[in-house]
Coordinates of C-alpha atoms (C1' of nucleotides) in Angstrom, one line a residue:
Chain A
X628 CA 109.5 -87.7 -72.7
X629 CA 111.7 -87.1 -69.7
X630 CA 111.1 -83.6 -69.1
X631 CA 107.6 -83.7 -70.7
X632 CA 105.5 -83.8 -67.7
X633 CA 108.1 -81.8 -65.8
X634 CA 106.9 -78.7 -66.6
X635 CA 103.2 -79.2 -66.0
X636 CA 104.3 -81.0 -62.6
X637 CA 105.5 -77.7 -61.0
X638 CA 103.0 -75.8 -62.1
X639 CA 100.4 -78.1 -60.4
X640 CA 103.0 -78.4 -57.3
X641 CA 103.3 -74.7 -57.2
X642 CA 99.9 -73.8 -57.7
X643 CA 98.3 -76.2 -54.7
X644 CA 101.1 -74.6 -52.5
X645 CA 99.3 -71.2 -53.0
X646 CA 96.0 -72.1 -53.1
X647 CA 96.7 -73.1 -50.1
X648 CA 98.2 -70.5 -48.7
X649 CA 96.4 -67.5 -49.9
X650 CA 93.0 -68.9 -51.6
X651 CA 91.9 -69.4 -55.5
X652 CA 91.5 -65.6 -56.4
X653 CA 94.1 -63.8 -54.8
X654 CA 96.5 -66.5 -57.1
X655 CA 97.5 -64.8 -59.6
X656 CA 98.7 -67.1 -62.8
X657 CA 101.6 -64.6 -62.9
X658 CA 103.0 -65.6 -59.3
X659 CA 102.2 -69.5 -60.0
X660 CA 104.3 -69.2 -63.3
X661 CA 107.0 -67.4 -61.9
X662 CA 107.1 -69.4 -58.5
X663 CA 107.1 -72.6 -60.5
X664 CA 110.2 -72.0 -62.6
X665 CA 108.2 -73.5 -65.3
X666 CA 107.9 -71.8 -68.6
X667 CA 105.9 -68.8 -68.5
X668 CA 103.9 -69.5 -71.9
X669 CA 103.7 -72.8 -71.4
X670 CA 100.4 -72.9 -68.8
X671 CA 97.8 -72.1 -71.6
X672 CA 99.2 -75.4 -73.3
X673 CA 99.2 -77.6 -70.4
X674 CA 95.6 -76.4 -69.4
X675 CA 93.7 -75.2 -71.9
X676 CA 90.7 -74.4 -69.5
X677 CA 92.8 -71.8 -67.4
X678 CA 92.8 -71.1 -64.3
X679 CA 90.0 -73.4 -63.5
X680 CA 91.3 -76.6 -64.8
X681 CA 94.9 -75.9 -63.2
X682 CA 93.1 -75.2 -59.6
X683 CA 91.1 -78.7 -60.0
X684 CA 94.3 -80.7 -61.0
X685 CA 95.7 -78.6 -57.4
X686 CA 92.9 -79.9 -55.5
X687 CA 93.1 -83.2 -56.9
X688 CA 97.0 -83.6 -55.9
X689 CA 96.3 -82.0 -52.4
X690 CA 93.8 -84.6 -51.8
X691 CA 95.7 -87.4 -52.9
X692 CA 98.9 -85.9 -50.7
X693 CA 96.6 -85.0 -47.6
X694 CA 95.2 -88.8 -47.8
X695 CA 98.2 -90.0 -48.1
X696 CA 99.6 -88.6 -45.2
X697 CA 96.7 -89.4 -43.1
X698 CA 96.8 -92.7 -43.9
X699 CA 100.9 -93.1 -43.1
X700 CA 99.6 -91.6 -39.7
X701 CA 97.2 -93.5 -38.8
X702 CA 98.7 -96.9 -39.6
X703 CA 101.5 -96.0 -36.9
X704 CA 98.8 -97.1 -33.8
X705 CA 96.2 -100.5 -34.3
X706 CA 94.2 -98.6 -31.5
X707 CA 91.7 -96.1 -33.5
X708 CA 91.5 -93.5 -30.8
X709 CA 95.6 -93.8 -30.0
X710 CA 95.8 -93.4 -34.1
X711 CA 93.7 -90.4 -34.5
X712 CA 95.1 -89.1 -31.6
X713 CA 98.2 -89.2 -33.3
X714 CA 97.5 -87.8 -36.2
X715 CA 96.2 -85.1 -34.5
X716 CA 99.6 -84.3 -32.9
X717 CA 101.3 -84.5 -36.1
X718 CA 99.3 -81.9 -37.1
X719 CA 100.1 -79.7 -34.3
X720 CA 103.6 -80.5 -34.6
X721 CA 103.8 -79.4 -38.1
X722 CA 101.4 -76.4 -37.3
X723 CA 104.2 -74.9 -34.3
X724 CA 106.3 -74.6 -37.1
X725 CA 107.6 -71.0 -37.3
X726 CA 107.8 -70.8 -41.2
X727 CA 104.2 -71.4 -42.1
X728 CA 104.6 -73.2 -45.6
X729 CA 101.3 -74.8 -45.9
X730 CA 97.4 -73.7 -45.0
X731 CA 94.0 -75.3 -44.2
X732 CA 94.3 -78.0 -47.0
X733 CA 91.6 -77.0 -50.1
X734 CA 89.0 -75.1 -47.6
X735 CA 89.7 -71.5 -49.0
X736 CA 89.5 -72.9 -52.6
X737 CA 86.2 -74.7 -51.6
X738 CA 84.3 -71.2 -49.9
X739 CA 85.7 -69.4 -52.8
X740 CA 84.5 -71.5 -55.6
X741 CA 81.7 -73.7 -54.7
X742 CA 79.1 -71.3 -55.6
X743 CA 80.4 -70.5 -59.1
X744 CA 82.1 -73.7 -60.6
X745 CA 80.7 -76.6 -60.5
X746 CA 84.0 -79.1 -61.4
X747 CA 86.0 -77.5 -58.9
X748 CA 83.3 -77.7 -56.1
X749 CA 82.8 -81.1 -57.3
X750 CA 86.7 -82.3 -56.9
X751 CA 86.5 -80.3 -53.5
X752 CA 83.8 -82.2 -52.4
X753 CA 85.5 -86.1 -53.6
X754 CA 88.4 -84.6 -51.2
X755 CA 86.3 -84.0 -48.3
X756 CA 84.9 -87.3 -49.2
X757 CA 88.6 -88.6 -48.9
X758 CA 89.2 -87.8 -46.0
X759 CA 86.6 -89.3 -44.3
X760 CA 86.9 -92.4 -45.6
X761 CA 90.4 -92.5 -44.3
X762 CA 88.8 -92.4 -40.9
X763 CA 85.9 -94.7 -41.7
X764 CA 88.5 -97.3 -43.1
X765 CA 90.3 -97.6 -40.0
X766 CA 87.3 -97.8 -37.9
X767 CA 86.2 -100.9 -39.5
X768 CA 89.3 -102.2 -39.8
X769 CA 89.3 -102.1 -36.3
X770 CA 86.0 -103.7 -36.1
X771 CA 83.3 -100.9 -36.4
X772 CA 80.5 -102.0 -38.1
X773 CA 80.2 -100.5 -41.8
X774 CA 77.2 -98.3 -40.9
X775 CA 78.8 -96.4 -37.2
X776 CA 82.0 -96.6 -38.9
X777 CA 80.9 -94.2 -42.0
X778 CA 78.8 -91.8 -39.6
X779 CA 82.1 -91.4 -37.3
X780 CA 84.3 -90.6 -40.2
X781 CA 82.1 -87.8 -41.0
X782 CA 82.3 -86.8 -37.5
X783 CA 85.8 -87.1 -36.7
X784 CA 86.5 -85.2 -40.1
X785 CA 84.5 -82.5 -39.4
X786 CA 85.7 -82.1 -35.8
X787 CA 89.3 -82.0 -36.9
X788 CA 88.5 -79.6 -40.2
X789 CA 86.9 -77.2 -37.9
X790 CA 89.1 -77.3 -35.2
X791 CA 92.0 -76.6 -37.6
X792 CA 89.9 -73.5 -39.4
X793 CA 90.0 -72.2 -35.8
X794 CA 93.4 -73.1 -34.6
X795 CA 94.6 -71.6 -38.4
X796 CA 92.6 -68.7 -37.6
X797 CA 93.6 -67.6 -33.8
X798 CA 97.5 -68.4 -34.4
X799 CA 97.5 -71.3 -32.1
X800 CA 97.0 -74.7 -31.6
X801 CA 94.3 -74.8 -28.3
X802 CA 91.5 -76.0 -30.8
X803 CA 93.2 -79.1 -31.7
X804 CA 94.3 -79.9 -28.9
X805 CA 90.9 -79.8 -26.6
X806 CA 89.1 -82.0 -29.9
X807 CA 92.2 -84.5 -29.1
X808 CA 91.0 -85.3 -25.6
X809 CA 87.2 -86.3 -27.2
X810 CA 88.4 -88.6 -29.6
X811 CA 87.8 -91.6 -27.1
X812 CA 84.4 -90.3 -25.8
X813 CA 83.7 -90.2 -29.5
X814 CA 84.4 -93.8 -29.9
X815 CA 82.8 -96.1 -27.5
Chain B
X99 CA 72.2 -36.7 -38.5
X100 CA 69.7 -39.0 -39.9
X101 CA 71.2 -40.0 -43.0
X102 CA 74.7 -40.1 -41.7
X103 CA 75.3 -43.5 -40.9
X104 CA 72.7 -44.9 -43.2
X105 CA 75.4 -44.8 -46.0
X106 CA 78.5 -46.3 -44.2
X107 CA 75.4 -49.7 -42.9
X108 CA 74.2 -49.9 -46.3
X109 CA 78.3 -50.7 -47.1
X110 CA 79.1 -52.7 -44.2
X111 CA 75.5 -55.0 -44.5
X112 CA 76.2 -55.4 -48.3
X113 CA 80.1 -56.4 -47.8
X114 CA 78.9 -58.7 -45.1
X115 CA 76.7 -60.4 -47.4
X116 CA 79.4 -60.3 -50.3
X117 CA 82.1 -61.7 -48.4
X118 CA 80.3 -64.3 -47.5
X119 CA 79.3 -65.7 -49.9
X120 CA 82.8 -64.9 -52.6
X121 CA 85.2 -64.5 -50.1
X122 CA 87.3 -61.5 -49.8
X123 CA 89.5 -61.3 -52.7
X124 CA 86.7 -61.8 -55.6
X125 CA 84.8 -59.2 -53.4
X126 CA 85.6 -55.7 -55.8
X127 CA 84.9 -52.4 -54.3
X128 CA 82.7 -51.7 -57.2
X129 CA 80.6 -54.5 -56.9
X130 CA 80.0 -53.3 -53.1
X131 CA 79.5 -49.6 -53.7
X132 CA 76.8 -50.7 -56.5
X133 CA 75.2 -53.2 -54.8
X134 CA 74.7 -51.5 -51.7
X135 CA 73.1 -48.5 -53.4
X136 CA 75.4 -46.1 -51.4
X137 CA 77.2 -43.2 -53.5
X138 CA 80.2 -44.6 -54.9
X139 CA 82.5 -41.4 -53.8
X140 CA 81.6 -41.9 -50.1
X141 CA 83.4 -45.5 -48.9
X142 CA 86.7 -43.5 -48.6
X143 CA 85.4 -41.6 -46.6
X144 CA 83.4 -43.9 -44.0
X145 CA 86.8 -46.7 -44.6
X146 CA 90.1 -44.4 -44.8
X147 CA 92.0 -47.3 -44.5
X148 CA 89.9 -48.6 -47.3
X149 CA 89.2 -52.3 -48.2
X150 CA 90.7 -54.0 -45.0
X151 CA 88.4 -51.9 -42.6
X152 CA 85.3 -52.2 -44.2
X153 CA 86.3 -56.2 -44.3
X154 CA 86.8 -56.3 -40.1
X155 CA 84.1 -54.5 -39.7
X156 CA 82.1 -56.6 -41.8
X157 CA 83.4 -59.4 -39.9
X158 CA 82.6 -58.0 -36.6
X159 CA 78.7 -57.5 -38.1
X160 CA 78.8 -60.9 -39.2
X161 CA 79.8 -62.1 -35.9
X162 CA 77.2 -60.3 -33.8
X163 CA 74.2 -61.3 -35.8
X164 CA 75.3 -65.1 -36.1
X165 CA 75.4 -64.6 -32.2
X166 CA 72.4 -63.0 -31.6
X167 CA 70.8 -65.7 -33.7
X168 CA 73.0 -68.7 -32.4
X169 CA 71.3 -66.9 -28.3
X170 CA 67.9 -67.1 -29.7
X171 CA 68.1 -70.4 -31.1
X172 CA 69.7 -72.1 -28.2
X173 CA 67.0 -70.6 -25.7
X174 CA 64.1 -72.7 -27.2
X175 CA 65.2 -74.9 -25.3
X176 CA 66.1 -75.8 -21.9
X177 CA 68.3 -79.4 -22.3
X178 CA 71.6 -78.6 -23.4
X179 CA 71.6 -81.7 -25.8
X180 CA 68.0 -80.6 -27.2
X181 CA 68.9 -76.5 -27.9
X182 CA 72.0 -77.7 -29.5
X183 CA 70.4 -80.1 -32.0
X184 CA 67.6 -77.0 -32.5
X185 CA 69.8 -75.0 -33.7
X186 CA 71.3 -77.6 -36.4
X187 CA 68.2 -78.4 -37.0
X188 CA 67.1 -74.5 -37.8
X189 CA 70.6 -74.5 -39.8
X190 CA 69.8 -77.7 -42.0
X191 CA 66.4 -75.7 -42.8
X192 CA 68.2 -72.4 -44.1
X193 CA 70.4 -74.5 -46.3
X194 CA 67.9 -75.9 -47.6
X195 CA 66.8 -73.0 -49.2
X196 CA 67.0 -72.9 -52.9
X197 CA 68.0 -69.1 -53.1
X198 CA 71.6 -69.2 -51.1
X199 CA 71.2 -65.9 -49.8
X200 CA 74.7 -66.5 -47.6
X201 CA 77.6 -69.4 -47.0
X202 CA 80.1 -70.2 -44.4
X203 CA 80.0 -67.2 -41.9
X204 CA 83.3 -65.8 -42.4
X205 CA 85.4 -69.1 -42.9
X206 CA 86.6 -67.5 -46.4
X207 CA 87.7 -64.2 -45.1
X208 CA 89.3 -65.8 -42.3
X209 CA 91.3 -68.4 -44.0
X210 CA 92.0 -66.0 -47.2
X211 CA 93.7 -63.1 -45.2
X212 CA 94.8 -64.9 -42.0
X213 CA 98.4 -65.1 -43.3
X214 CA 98.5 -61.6 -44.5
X215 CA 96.8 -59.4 -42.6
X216 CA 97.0 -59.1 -38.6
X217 CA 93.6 -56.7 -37.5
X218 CA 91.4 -59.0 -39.8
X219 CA 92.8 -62.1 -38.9
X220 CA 92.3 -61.2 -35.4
X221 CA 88.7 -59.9 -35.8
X222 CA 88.2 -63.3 -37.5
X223 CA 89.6 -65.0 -33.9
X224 CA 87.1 -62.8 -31.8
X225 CA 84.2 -64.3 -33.9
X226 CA 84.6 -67.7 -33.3
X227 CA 85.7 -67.0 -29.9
X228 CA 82.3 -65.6 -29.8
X229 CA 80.8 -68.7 -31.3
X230 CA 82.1 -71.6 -29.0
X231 CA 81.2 -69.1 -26.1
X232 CA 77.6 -69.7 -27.0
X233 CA 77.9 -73.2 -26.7
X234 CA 79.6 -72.4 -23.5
X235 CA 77.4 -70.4 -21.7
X236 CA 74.7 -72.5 -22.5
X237 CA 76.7 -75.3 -20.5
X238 CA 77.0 -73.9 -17.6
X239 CA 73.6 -72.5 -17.4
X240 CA 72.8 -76.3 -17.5
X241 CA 75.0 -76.8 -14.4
X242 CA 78.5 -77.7 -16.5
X243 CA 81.4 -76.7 -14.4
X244 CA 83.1 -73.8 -16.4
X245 CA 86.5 -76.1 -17.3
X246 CA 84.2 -78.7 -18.5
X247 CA 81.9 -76.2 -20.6
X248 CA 84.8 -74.1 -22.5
X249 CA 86.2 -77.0 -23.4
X250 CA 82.6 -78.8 -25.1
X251 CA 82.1 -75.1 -26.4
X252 CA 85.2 -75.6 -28.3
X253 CA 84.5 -78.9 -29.2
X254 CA 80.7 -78.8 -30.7
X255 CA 81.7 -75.5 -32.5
X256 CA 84.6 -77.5 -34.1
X257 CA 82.4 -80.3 -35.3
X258 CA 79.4 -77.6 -36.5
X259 CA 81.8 -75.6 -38.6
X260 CA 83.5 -78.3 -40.0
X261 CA 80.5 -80.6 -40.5
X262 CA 78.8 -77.0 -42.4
X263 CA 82.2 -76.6 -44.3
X264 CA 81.7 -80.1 -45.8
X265 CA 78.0 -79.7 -46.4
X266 CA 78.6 -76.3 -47.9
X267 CA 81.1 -77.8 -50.6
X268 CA 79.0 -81.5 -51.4
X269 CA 75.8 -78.9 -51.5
X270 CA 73.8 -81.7 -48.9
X271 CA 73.1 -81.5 -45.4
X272 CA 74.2 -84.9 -45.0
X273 CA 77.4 -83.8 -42.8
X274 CA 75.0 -81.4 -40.5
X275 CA 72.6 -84.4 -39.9
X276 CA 75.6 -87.1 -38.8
X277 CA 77.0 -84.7 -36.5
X278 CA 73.9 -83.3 -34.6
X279 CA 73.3 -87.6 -33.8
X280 CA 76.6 -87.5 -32.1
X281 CA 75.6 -84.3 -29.9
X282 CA 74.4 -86.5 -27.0
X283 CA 77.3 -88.7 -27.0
X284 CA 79.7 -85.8 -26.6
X285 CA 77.6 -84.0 -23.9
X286 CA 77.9 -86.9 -21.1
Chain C
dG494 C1' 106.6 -77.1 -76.1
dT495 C1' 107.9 -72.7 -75.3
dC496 C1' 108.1 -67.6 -75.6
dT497 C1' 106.9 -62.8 -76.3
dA498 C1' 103.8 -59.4 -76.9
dT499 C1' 99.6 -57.9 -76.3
dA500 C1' 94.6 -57.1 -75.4
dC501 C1' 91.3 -55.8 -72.3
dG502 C1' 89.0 -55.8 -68.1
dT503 C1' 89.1 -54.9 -63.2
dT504 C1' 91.3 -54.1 -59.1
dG505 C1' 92.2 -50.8 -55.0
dA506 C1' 93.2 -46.2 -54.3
dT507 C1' 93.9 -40.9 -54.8
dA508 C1' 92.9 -36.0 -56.2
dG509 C1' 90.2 -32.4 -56.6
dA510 C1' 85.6 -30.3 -57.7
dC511 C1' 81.2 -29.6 -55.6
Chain D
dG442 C1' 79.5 -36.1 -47.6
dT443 C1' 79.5 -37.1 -52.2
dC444 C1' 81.1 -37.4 -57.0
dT445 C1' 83.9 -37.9 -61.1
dA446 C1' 88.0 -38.6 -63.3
dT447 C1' 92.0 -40.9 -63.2
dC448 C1' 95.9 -43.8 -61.9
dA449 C1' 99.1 -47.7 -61.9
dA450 C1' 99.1 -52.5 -61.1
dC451 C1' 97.5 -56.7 -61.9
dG452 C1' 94.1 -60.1 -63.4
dT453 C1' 93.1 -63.7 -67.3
dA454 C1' 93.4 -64.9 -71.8
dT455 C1' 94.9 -65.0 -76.8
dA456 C1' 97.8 -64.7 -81.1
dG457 C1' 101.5 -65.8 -83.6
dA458 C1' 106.6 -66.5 -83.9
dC459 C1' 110.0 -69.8 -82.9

DNA sequence: GTCTATACGTTGATAGAC
DNA sequence: GTCTATCAACGTATAGAC
C-alpha cells in the first residue's frame, strides 16, 4: 500500500506541471511518463480513460493547489483590499522568477478543450468557480453582504486572470501591477 | 495578379478561425489546407517558415479585425461608461449564438507558444497591446488625461478578457454580465 | 502493477515533377 | 504556383507477458 498511489501521484504531479506549461495537446503521454519517473506502462492502468481522465485529475489538483495558495495569501492581511493586494505581489514575485517553472494555471487546458470534452471543461469550469469563491469568502468575512460579495469575486477573478494572460504573454509584469492599484476603487 | 493572394487569405482567414477556436497545437496543417479550399501544395510556398508564420500572421489578422470591431462598437456611443458596456453587451449577444463560430481571440495561441516561441509570442503581446489601446483612446477622447487612460485601458481589458475566459469555459455569460455592472465604478 | 512491443494515425516538413 | 509522393517523428492506445 505504501508505494501504491505513488506511482499515479507523479504522474498527476507531472502531468499538471505541463499542462501548464505548454497546454493539453502539445503533452505528449510520452514526455509525462518519462518526466514523471513513474512506470512507463503503468498510465493505461491508473487511467483507463487516457489522456482525458489523467488531464481532469491535473486540473482537479491545480485547483485544489491554486486555492490553496490563494487562501494562505490572503489570510496574511484582515483588510480585503491590503489582502488581495498581496496576493497580487506574490504573484509577481513568483512571476520575476528567471526559471519559469509554472504557467497561467489551467487556462490553456480550458481554450484547448472546452469545445470538445465536456468533463474536462466541466472540472475547468468548478476551478474557475474556486477561485472566485476564495475572493467572495473573504469579502464576507469581512463584512460584504452575500450578494456584492459574490459579484466582486467574479470581478476580482477575472481582473487578475486577465491581467495575468497579459503579463504571461508580454514577458512582464506591468499588467498586474496597474490592476493592483484598482483593487480599493473596486471595493468601496 | 488576381488570384495571387487569394490563396495565401483563404489560409491565413481559415487558420485564424482554426486557432481560435482549437488552439495551436490541435490545429494540423491538413485540416487548414482542406478546409480553406486552397491547393494543398501551395502553403510552403506563401509560409517558408511554415507553421509558425502562418500562426503570427494569423494572429496579427485576428488582432486587426477584433480592433476594427472593438473601434466600431465603442463609437456608438459617446459616454465612455456607456460604449464600454455596448460593446459587452454586443459580446454577450455573439456568445449567445448556438453555432460557436469562434472562442477566446487568441488567448490559446498565446498561452500555448508563449514559452516556446519568441516572434509568436510577441505578435501575441502586440494584439492586446492593441486591445487595451482601444479602451484607451476612447478615454482620452472623453477628456481622461493620458496617465489616467492607459492605465483604465489596461485595467477594463484585464477584467473583459478574463471575465470572457471564464464565461468561455462555464459556457454562460454570467461572468460578462458581473463585470460590465462594475464598468462605472472603475471609470470615476 | 508494471513492462515491452506494437499498431495505426497524424503531425510538420521536404523533394521534385509539372 | 501548385501538386504528389514521401519522410521521419511523434501522437494515443492496445495486447499480452511477467
Amino acid at each position: 500500500m505504501t508505494d501504491k498511489v505513488s506511482s499515479k501521484d507523479k504522474l498527476i504531479k507531472t502531468a499538471s506541471r505541463l499542462f501548464q506549461l505548454q497546454g493539453y495537446h502539445a503533452t505528449g503521454l510520452n514526455q509525462i511518463t518519462k518526466e514523471s519517473g513513474a512506470p512507463k506502462g503503468s498510465l493505461y492502468y491508473h487511467f483507463p480513460n487516457g489522456k482525458e481522465e489523467l488531464a481532469i485529475e491535473s486540473v482537479r489538483l491545480t485547483a485544489k493547489f491554486v486555492t490553496n495558495r490563494m487562501n494562505a495569501s490572503l489570510r496574511k492581511k484582515d483588510d480585503p483590499v491590503e489582502a488581495i493586494q498581496q496576493f497580487i505581489v506574490e504573484l509577481v514575485e513568483e512571476f520575476k522568477q528567471e526559471r519559469r517553472t509554472d504557467g497561467v494555471p489551467i487556462a490553456a487546458v480550458a481554450l484547448e478543450t472546452a469545445l470538445v470534452s465536456e468533463p474536462l471543461r466541466e472540472e475547468c469550469r468548478l476551478a474557475y468557480e474556486s477561485f472566485q469563491n476564495v475572493f467572495t469568502n473573504k469579502l464576507i468575512a469581512s463584512g460584504y453582504d452575500e450578494k456584492k460579495a459574490k459579484e466582486l469575486g467574479v470581478v476580482i477573478h477575472s481582473m487578475i486572470e486577465g491581467s495575468f494572460l497579459t503579463s504571461f504573454t508580454a514577458g512582464n509584469v506591468d499588467a498586474l501591477l496597474v490592476i493592483s492599484k484598482q483593487i480599493p476603487v473596486l471595493l468601496n
